[in-house]
PDB file of C-alpha atoms in Angstrom:
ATOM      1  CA  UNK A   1       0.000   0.000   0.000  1.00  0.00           C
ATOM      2  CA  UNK A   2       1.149   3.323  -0.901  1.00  0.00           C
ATOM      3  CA  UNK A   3       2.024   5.841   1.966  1.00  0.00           C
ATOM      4  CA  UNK A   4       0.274   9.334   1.566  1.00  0.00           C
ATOM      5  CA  UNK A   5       1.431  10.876   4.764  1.00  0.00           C
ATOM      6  CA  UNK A   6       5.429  11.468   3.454  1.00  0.00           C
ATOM      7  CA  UNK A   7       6.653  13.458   0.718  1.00  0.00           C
ATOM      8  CA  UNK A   8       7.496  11.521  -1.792  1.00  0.00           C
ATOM      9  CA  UNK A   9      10.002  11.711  -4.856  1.00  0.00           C
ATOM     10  CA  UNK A  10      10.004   8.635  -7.683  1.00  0.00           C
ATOM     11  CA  UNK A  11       8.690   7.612 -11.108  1.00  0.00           C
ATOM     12  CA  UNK A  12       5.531   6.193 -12.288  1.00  0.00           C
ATOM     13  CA  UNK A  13       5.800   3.562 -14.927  1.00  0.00           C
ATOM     14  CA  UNK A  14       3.307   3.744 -17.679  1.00  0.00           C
ATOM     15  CA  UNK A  15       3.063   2.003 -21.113  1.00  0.00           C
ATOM     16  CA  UNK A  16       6.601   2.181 -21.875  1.00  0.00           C
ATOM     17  CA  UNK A  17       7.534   5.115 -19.704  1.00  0.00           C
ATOM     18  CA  UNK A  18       8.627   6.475 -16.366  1.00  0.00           C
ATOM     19  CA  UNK A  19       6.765   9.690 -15.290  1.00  0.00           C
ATOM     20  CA  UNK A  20       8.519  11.624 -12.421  1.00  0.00           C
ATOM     21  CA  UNK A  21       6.685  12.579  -9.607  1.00  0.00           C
ATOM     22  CA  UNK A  22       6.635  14.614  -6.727  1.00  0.00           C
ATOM     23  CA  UNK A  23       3.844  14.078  -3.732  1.00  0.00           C
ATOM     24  CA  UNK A  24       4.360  16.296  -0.629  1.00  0.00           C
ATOM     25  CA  UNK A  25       2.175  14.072   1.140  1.00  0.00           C
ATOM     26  CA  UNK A  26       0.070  14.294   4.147  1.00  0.00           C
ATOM     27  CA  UNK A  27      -3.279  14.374   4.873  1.00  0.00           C
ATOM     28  CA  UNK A  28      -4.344  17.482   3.277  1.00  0.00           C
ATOM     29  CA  UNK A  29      -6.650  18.118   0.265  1.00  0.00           C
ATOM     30  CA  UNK A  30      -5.079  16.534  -2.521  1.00  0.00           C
ATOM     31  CA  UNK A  31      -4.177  18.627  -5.520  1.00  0.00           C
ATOM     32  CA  UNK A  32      -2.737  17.199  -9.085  1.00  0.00           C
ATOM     33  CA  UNK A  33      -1.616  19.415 -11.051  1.00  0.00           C
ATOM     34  CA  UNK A  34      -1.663  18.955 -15.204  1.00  0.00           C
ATOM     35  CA  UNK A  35       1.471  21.138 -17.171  1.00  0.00           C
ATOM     36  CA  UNK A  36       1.116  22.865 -20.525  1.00  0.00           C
ATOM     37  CA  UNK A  37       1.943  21.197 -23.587  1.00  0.00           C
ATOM     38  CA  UNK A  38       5.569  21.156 -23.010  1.00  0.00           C
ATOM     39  CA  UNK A  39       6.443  22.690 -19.731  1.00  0.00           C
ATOM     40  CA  UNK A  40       7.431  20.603 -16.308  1.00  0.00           C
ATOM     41  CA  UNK A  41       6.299  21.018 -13.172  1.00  0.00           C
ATOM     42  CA  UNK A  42       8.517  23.314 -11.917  1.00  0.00           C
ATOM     43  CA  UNK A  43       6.074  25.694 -13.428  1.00  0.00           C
ATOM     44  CA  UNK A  44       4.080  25.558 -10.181  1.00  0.00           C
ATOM     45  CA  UNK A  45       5.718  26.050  -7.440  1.00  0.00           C
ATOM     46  CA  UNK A  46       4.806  29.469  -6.608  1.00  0.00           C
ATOM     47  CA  UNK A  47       1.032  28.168  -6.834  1.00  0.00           C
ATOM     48  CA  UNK A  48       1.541  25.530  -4.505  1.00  0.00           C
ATOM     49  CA  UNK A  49       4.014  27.948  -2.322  1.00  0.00           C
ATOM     50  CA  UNK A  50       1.167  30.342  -2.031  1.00  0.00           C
ATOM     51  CA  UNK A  51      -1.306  27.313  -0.835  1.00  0.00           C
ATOM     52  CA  UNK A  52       0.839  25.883   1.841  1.00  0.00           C
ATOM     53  CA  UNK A  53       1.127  22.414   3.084  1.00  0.00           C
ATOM     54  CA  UNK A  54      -1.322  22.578   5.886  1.00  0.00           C
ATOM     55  CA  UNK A  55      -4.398  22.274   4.259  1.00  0.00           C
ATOM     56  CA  UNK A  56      -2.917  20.444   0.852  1.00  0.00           C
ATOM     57  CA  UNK A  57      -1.362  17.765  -0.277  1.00  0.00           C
ATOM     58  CA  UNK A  58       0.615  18.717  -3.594  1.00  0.00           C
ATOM     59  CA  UNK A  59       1.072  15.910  -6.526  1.00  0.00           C
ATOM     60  CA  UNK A  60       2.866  17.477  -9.575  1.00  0.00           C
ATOM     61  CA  UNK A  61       4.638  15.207 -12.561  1.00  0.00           C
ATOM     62  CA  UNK A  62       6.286  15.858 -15.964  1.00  0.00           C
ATOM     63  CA  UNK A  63       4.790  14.440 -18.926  1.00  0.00           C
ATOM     64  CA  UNK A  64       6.428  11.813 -21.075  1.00  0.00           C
ATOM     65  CA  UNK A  65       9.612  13.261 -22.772  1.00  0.00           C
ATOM     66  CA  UNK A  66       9.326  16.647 -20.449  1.00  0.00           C
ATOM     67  CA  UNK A  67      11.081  17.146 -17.438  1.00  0.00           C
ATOM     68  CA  UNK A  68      12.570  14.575 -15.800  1.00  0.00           C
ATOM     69  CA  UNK A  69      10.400  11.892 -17.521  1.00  0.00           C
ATOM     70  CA  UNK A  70      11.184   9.274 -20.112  1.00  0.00           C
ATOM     71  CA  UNK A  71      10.387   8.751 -23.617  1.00  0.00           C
ATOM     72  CA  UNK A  72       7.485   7.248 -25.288  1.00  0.00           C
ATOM     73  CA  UNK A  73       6.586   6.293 -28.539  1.00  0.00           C
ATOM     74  CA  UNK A  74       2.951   7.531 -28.034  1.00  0.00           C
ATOM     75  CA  UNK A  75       2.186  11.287 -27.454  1.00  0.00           C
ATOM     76  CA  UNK A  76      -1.188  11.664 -27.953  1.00  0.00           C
ATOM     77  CA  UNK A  77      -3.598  12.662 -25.545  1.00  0.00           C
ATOM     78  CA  UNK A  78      -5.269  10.000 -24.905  1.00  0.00           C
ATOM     79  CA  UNK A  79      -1.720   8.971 -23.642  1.00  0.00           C
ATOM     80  CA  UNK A  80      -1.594  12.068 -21.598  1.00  0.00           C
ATOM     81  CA  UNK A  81      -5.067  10.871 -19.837  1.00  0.00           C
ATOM     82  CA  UNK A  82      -3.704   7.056 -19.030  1.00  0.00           C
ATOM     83  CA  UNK A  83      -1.066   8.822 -17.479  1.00  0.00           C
ATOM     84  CA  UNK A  84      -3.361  10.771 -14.726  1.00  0.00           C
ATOM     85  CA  UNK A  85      -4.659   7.457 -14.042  1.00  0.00           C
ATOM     86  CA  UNK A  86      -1.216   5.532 -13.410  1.00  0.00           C
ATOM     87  CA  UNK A  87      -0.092   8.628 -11.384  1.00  0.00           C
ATOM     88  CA  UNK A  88      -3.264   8.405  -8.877  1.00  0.00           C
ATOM     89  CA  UNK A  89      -2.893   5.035  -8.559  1.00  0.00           C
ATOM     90  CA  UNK A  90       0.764   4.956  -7.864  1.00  0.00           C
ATOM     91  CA  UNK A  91      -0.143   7.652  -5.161  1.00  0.00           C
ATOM     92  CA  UNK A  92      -3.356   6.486  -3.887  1.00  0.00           C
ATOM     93  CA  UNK A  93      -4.958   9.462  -4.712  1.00  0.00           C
ATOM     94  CA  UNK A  94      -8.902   9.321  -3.984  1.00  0.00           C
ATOM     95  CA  UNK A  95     -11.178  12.841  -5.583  1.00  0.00           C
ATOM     96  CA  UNK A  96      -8.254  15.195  -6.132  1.00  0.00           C
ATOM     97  CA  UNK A  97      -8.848  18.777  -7.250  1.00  0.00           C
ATOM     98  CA  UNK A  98      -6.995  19.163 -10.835  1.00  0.00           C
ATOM     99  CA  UNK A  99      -5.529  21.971 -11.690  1.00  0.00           C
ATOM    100  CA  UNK A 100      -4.744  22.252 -15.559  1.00  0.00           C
ATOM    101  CA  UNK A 101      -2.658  25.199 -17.151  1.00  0.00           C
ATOM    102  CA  UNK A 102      -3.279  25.250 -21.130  1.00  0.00           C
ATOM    103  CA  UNK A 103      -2.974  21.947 -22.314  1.00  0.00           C
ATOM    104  CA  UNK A 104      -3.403  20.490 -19.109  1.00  0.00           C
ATOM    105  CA  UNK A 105      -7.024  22.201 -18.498  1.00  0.00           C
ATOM    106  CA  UNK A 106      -8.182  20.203 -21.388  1.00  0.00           C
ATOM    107  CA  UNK A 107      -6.345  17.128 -19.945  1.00  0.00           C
ATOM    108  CA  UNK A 108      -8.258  17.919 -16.371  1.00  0.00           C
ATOM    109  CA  UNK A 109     -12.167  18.481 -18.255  1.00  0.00           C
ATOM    110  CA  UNK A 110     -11.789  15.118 -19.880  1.00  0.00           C
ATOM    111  CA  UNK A 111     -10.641  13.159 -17.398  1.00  0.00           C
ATOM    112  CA  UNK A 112     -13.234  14.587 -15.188  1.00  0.00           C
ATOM    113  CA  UNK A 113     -16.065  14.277 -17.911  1.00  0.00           C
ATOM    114  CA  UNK A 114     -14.725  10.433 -18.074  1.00  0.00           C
ATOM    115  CA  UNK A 115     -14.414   9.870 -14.415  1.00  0.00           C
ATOM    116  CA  UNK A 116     -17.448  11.289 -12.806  1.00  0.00           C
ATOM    117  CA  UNK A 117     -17.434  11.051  -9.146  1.00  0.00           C
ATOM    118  CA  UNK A 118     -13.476  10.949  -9.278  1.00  0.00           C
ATOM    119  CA  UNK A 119     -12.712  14.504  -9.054  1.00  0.00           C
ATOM    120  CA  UNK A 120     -13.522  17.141  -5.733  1.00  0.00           C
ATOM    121  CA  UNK A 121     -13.151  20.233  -8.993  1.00  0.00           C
ATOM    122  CA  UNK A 122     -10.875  21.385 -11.688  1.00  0.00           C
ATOM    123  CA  UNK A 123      -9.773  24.687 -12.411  1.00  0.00           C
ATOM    124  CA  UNK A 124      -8.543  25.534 -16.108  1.00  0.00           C
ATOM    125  CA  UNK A 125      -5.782  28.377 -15.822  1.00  0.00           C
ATOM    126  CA  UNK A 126      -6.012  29.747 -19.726  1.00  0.00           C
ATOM    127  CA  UNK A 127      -6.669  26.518 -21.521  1.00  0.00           C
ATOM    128  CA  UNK A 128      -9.836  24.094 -22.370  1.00  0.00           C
ATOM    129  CA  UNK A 129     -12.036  26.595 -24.334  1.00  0.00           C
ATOM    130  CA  UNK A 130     -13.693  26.099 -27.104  1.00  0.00           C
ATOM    131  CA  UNK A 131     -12.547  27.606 -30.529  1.00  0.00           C
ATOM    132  CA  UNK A 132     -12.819  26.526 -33.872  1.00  0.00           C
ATOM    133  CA  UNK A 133     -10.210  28.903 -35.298  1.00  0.00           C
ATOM    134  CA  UNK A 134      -7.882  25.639 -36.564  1.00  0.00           C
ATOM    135  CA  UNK A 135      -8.109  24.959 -40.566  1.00  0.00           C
ATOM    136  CA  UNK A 136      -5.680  23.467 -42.909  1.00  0.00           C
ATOM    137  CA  UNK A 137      -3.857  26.721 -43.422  1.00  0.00           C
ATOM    138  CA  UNK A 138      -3.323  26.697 -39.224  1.00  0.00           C
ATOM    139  CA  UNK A 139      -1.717  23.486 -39.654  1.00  0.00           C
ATOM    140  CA  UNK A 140       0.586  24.195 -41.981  1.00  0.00           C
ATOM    141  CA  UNK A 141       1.377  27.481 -39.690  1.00  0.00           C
ATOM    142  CA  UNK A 142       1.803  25.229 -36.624  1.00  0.00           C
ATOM    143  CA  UNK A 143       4.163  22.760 -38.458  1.00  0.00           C
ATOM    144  CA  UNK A 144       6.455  26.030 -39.583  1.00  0.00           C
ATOM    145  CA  UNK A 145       6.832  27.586 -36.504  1.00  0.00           C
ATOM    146  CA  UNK A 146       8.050  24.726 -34.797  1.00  0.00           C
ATOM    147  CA  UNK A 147      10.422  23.817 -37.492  1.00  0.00           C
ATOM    148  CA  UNK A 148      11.600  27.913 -36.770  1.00  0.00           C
ATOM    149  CA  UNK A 149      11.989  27.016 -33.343  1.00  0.00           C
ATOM    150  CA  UNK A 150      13.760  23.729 -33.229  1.00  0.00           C
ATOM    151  CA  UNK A 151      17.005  25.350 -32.695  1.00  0.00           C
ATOM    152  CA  UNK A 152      15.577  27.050 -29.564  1.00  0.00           C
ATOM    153  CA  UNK A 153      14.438  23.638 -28.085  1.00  0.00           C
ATOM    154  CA  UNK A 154      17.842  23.085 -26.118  1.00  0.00           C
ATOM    155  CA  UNK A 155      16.924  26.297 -24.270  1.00  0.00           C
ATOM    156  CA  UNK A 156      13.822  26.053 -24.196  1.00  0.00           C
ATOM    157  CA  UNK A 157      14.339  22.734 -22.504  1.00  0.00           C
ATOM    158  CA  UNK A 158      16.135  23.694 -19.734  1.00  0.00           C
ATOM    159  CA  UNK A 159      13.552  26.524 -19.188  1.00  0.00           C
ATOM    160  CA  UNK A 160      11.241  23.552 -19.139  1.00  0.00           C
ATOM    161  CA  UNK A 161       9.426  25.167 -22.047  1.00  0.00           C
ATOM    162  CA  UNK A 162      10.105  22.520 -24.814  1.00  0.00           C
ATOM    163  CA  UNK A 163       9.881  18.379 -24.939  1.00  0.00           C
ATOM    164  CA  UNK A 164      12.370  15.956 -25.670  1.00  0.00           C
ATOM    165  CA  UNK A 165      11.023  15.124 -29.146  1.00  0.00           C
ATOM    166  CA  UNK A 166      11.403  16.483 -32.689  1.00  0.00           C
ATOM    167  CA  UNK A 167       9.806  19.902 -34.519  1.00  0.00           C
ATOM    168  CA  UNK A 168       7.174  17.182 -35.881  1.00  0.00           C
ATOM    169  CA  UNK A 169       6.275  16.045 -32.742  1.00  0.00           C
ATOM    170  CA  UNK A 170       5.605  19.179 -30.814  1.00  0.00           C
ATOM    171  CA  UNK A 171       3.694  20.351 -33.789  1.00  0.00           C
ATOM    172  CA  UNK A 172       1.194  17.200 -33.825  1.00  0.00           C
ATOM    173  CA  UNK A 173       0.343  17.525 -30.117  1.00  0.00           C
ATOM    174  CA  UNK A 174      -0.675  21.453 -30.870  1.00  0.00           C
ATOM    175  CA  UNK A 175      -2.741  20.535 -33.713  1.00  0.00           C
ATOM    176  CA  UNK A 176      -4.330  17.764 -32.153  1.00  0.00           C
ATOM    177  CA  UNK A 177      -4.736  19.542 -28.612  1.00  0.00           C
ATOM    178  CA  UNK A 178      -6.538  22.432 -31.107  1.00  0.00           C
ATOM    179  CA  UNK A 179      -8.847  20.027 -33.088  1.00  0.00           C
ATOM    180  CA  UNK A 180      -9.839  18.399 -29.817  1.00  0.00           C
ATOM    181  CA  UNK A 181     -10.940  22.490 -28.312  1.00  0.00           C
ATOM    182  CA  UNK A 182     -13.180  22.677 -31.395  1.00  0.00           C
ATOM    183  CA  UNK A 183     -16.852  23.301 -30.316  1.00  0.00           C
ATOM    184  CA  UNK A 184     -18.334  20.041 -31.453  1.00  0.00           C
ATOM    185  CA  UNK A 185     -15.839  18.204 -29.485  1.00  0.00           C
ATOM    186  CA  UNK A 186     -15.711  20.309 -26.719  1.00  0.00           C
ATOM    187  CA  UNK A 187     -18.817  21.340 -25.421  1.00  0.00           C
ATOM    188  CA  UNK A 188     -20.239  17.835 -24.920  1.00  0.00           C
ATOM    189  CA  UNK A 189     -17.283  16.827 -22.650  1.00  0.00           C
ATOM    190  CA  UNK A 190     -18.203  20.936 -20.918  1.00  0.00           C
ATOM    191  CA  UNK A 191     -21.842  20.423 -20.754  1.00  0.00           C
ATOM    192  CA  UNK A 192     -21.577  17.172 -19.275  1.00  0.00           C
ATOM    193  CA  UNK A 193     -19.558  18.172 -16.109  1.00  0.00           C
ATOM    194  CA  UNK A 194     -21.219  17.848 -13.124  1.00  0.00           C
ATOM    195  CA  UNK A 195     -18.924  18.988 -10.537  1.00  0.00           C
ATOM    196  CA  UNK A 196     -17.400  22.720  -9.729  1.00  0.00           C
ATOM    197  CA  UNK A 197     -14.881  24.118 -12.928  1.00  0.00           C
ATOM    198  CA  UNK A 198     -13.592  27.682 -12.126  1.00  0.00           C
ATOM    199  CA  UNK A 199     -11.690  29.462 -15.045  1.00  0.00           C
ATOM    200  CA  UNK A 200      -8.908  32.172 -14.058  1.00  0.00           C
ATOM    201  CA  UNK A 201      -8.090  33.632 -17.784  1.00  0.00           C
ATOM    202  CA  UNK A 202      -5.257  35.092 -19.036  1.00  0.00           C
ATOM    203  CA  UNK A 203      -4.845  38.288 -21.029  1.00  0.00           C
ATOM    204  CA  UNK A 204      -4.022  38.861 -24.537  1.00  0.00           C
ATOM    205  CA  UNK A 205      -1.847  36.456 -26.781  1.00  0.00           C
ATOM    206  CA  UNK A 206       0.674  33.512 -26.696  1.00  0.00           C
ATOM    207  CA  UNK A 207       2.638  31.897 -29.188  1.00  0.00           C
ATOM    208  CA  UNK A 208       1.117  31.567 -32.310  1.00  0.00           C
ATOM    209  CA  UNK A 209      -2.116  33.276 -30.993  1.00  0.00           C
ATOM    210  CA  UNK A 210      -2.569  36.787 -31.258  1.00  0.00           C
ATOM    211  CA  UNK A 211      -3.907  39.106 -28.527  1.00  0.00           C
ATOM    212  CA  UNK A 212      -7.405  39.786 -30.598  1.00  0.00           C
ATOM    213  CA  UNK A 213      -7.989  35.828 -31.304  1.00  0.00           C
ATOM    214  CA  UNK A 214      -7.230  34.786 -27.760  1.00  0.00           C
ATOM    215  CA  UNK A 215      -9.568  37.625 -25.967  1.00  0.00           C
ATOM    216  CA  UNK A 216     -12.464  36.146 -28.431  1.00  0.00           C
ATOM    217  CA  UNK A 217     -11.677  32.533 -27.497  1.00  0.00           C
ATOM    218  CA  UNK A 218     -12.117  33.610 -23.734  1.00  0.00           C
ATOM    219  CA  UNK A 219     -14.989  35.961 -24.341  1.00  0.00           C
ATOM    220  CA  UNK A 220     -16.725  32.379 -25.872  1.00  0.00           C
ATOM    221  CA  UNK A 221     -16.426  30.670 -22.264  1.00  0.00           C
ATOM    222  CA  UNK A 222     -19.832  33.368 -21.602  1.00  0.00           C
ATOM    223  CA  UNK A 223     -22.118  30.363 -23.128  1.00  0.00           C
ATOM    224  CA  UNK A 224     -20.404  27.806 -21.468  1.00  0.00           C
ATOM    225  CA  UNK A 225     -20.942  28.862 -18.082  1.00  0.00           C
ATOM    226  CA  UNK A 226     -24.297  29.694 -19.274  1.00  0.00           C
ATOM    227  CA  UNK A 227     -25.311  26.445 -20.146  1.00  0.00           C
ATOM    228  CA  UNK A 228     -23.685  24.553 -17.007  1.00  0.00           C
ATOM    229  CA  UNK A 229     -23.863  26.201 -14.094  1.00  0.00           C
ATOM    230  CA  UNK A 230     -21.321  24.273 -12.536  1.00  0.00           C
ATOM    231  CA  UNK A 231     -18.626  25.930 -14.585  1.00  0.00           C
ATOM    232  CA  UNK A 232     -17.552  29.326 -13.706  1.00  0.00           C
ATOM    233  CA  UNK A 233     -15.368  32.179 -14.830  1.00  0.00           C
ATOM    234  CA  UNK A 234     -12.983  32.960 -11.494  1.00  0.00           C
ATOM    235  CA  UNK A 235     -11.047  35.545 -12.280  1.00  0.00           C
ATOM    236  CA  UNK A 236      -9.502  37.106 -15.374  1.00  0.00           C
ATOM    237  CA  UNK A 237      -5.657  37.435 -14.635  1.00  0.00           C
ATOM    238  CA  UNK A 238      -3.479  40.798 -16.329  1.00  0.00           C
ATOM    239  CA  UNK A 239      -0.611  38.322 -17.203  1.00  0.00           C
ATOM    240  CA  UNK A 240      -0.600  36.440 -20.943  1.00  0.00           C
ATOM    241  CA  UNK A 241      -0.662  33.107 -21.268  1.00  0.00           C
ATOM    242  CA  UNK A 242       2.777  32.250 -21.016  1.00  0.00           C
ATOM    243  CA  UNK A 243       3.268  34.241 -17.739  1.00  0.00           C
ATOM    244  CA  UNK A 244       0.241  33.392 -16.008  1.00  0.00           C
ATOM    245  CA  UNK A 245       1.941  30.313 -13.524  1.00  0.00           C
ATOM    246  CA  UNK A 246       4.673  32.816 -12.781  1.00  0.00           C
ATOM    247  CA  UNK A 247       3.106  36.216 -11.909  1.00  0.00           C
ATOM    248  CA  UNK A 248      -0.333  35.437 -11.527  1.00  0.00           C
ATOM    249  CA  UNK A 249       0.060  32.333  -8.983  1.00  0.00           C
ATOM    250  CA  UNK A 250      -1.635  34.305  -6.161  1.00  0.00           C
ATOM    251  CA  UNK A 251      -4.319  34.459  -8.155  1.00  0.00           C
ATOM    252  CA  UNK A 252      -4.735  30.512  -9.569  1.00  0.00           C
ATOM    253  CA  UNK A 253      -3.566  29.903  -5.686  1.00  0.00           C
ATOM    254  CA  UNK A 254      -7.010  31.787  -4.267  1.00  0.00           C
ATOM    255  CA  UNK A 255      -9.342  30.200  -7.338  1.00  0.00           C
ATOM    256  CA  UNK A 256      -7.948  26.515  -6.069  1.00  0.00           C
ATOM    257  CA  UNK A 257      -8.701  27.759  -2.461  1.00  0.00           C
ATOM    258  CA  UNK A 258     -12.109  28.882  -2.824  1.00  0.00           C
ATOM    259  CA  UNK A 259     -13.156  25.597  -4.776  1.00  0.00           C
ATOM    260  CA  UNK A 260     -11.485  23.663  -1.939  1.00  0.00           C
ATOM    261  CA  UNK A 261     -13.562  25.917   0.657  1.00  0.00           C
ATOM    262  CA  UNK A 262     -16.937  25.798  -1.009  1.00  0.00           C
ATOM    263  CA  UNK A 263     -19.335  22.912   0.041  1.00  0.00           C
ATOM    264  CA  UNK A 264     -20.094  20.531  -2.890  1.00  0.00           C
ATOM    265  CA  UNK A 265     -22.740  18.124  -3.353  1.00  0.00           C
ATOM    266  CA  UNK A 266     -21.334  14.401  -4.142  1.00  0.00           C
ATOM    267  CA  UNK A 267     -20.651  13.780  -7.861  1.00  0.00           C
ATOM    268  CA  UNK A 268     -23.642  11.705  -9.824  1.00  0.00           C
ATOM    269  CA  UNK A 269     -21.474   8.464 -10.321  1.00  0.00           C
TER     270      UNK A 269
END
């Protein structure tokens, strides 16, 4: 049986990968926290900082081929999502709060939408809303910048900013992360939600998204939360995108405290 109550530094083997994890342990609130497409999770620790470890137990990993983690022959998502479920298991880790930045607030809706009763809440920091602004043209946009960028990667990696993995590679995870935002895919797996999502948006663009496109995208959440009141916008952040984690972790720090706070009615299973 897995011990809970001591911190806890390791890897979780998956498919045909090691995931490294970190699990501060004890017998607070359990929080897992989901990275952006390519980032580690050294990108949170002024979040957690700001919660404390008396009221919350921190779990944090790197992704296949980020961070500290091995490689894999499968990125997809749906690789991503098996790899929540071996990291709760390895950890014992019973209705956890996830916390999803970008590509990890899409990871954190799914899993939720596929797990009901499973989760205490998520909160999306700047990431699972629905857009349809991807088309062939975007693709071919995608696959260019990246192929610009693939000399940056070895700084970028130690910035925990890029993957271990090709141009190609980071490309198809963006395109596919994109297709799977579009409206028709998304708002089933939003409308179905039954427990407490709270938004904290970012302000104007990130890479590859202008400012204009990006405000629009957010200002689209307005139906969402209109249609499910379970979801809420939290808090609308000045910091972009890419800065959010870093200067705005007060603020993500508050959203994940007032979910925690709030009295919820048990999941539908």
């Amino acid at each position: 049986m897995t011990t809970t109550h001591s911190p806890w530094t390791g890897t979780v083997t998956v498919d045909d990968t090691a995931l490294a994890v970190t699990d501060t342990g004890g017998p607070g609130r359990p929080v897992v926290y989901l990275n952006g497409c390519y980032a580690d999770q050294s990108h949170w620790r002024r979040v957690t900082a700001d919660l404390g470890g008396a009221g919350f137990r921190h779990i944090t990993f790197d992704a296949r081929a980020r961070g500290k983690s091995q490689r894999s022959a499968d990125y997809s998502f749906e690789a991503c999502l098996r790899d929540i479920d071996a990291v709760l298991a390895a950890r014992a880790v019973e209705r956890p709060i996830l916390v999803g930045w970008s590509y990890g607030a899409a990871l954190a809706v799914n899993w939720a939408a596929r797990n009901p009763g499973r989760a205490e809440g998520v909160v999306c920091v700047d990431g699972a809303m629905p857009h349809e602004w991807l088309d062939d043209a975007a693709r071919v946009q995608i696959r260019k910048l990246f192929r610009r960028l693939s000399p940056l990667f070895p700084v970028a990696r130690r910035l925990g900013m890029a993957a271990r993995m090709s141009a190609a590679q980071h490309a198809e995870i963006n395109i596919e992360v994109n297709e799977l935002c579009a409206p028709a895919v998304l708002n089933p797996v939003l409308d179905s939600l039954a427990l407490p999502v709270h938004y904290v948006l970012a302000t104007g663009g990130n890479l590859g998204g202008e400012a204009q496109l990006m405000e629009k995208i957010r200002a689209d959440l307005t139906p969402v939360t209109l249609r499910n009141p379970n979801i809420r916008i939290a808090a609308k952040a000045p910091s972009n995108h890419s800065k959010i984690l870093r200067r705005d972790a007060p603020t993500i720090a508050h959203t994940i405290r007032t979910l925690a706070a709030a009295p919820h009615r048990a999941e539908a299973a």
